[in-house]
XYZ file of C-alpha atoms in Angstrom:
131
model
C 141.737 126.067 91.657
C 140.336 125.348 94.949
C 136.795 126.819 96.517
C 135.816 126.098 100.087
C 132.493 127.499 98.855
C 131.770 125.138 95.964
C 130.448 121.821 97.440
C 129.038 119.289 94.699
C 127.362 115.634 96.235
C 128.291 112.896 93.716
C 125.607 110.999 95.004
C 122.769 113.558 94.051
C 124.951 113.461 90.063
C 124.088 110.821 87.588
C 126.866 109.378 85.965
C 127.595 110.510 82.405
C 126.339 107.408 80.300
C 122.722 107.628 82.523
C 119.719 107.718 81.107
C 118.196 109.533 83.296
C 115.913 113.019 82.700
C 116.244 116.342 84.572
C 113.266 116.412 86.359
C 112.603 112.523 86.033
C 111.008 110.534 88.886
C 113.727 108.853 90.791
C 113.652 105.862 93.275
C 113.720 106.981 96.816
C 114.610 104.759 100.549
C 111.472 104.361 102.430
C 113.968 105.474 105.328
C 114.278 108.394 103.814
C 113.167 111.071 106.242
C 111.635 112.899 103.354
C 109.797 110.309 102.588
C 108.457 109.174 105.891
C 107.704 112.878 106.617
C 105.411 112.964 103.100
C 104.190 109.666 104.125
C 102.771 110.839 107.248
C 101.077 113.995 105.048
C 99.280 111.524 103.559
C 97.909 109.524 106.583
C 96.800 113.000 107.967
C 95.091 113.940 104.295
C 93.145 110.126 104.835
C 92.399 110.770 108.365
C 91.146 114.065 108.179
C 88.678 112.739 104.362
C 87.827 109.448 106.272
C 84.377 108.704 108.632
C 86.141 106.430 110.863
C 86.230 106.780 114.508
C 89.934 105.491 114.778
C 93.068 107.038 113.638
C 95.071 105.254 110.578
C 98.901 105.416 110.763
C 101.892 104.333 108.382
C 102.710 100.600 108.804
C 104.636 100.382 106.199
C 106.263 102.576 103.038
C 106.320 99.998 100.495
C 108.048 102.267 97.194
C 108.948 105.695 97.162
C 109.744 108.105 94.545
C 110.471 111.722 94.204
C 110.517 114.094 91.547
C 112.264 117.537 91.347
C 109.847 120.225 90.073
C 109.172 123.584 91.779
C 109.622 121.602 95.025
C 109.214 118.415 95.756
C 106.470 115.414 94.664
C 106.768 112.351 96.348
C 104.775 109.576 95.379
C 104.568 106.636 97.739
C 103.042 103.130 98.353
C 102.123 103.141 101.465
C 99.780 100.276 103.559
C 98.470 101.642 106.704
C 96.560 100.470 109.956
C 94.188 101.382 112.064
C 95.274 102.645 115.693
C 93.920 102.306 118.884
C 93.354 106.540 118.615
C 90.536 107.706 118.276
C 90.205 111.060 116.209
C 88.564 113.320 118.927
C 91.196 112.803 121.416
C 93.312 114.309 118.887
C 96.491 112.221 119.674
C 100.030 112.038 118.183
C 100.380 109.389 115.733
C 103.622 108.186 116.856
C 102.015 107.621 120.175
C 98.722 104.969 118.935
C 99.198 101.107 118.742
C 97.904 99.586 115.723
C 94.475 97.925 116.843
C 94.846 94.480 118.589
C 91.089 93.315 118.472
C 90.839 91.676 115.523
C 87.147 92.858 114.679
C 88.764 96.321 114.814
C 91.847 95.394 112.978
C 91.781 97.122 109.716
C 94.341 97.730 106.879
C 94.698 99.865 103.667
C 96.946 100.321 100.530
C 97.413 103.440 99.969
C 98.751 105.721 96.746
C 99.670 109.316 97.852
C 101.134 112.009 95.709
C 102.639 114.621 98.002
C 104.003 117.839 97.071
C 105.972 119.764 99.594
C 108.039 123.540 98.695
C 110.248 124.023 101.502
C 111.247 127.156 100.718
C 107.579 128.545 101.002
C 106.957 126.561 103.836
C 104.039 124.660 102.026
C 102.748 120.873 101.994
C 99.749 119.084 100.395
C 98.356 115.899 99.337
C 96.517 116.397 96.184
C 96.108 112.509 95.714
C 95.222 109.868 98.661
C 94.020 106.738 97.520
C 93.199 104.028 99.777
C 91.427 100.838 99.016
């Protein structure tokens, strides 16, 4: 029986023989607009903790993973820079250069845990680790 209503994604279905949990941290692509979107939650949850003048940004998402439960927790590797920005001009991220002076040049590793709910419209970092 056919049902144009019933649409199933193999690719979100593990196989039978997986080991895998319900509710089990999976791997995620650092492409993943998910991902880069939670990444970016955490650079604003370090900017807005941190004492520095300039404005950190997302160099690069080194791992990624995401766990199903009551929303979404992503936790992510991520290194970041520091931008030409600084934080009372209040500019968009996308829009800052990392810093090219090298006594200015500064990066971090980052952990961040980031739990988003879309369907109550919520987001927030309750763990942003940076060393």
């Amino acid at each position: 029986l056919y049902s144009p209503f019933c649409v199933v994604s193999a690719a979100s279905v593990p196989p039978p023989h997986s080991t895998m949990k319900p509710g089990s941290p999976v791997p995620m692509g650092t492409d993943n607009p998910g991902v880069r979107r939670a990444a970016r939650l955490g650079v604003y949850r370090y900017n807005n903790s941190s004492n520095d003048l300039f404005l950190f940004k997302e160099s690069q998402i080194k791992t990624a993973m995401v766990q199903v439960v009551r929303g979404l927790r992503y936790m992510l590797h991520v290194d970041i820079g520091r931008t030409v920005c600084k934080k009372r001009e209040r500019s968009n991220l996308d829009s800052c250069h990392f810093q090219k002076k090298k006594n200015l040049q500064q990066m971090l590793r980052c952990y961040f845990e980031v739990w988003i709910t879309p369907w109550l419209h919520t987001a927030r970092v309750p763990v942003a680790l940076c060393y």
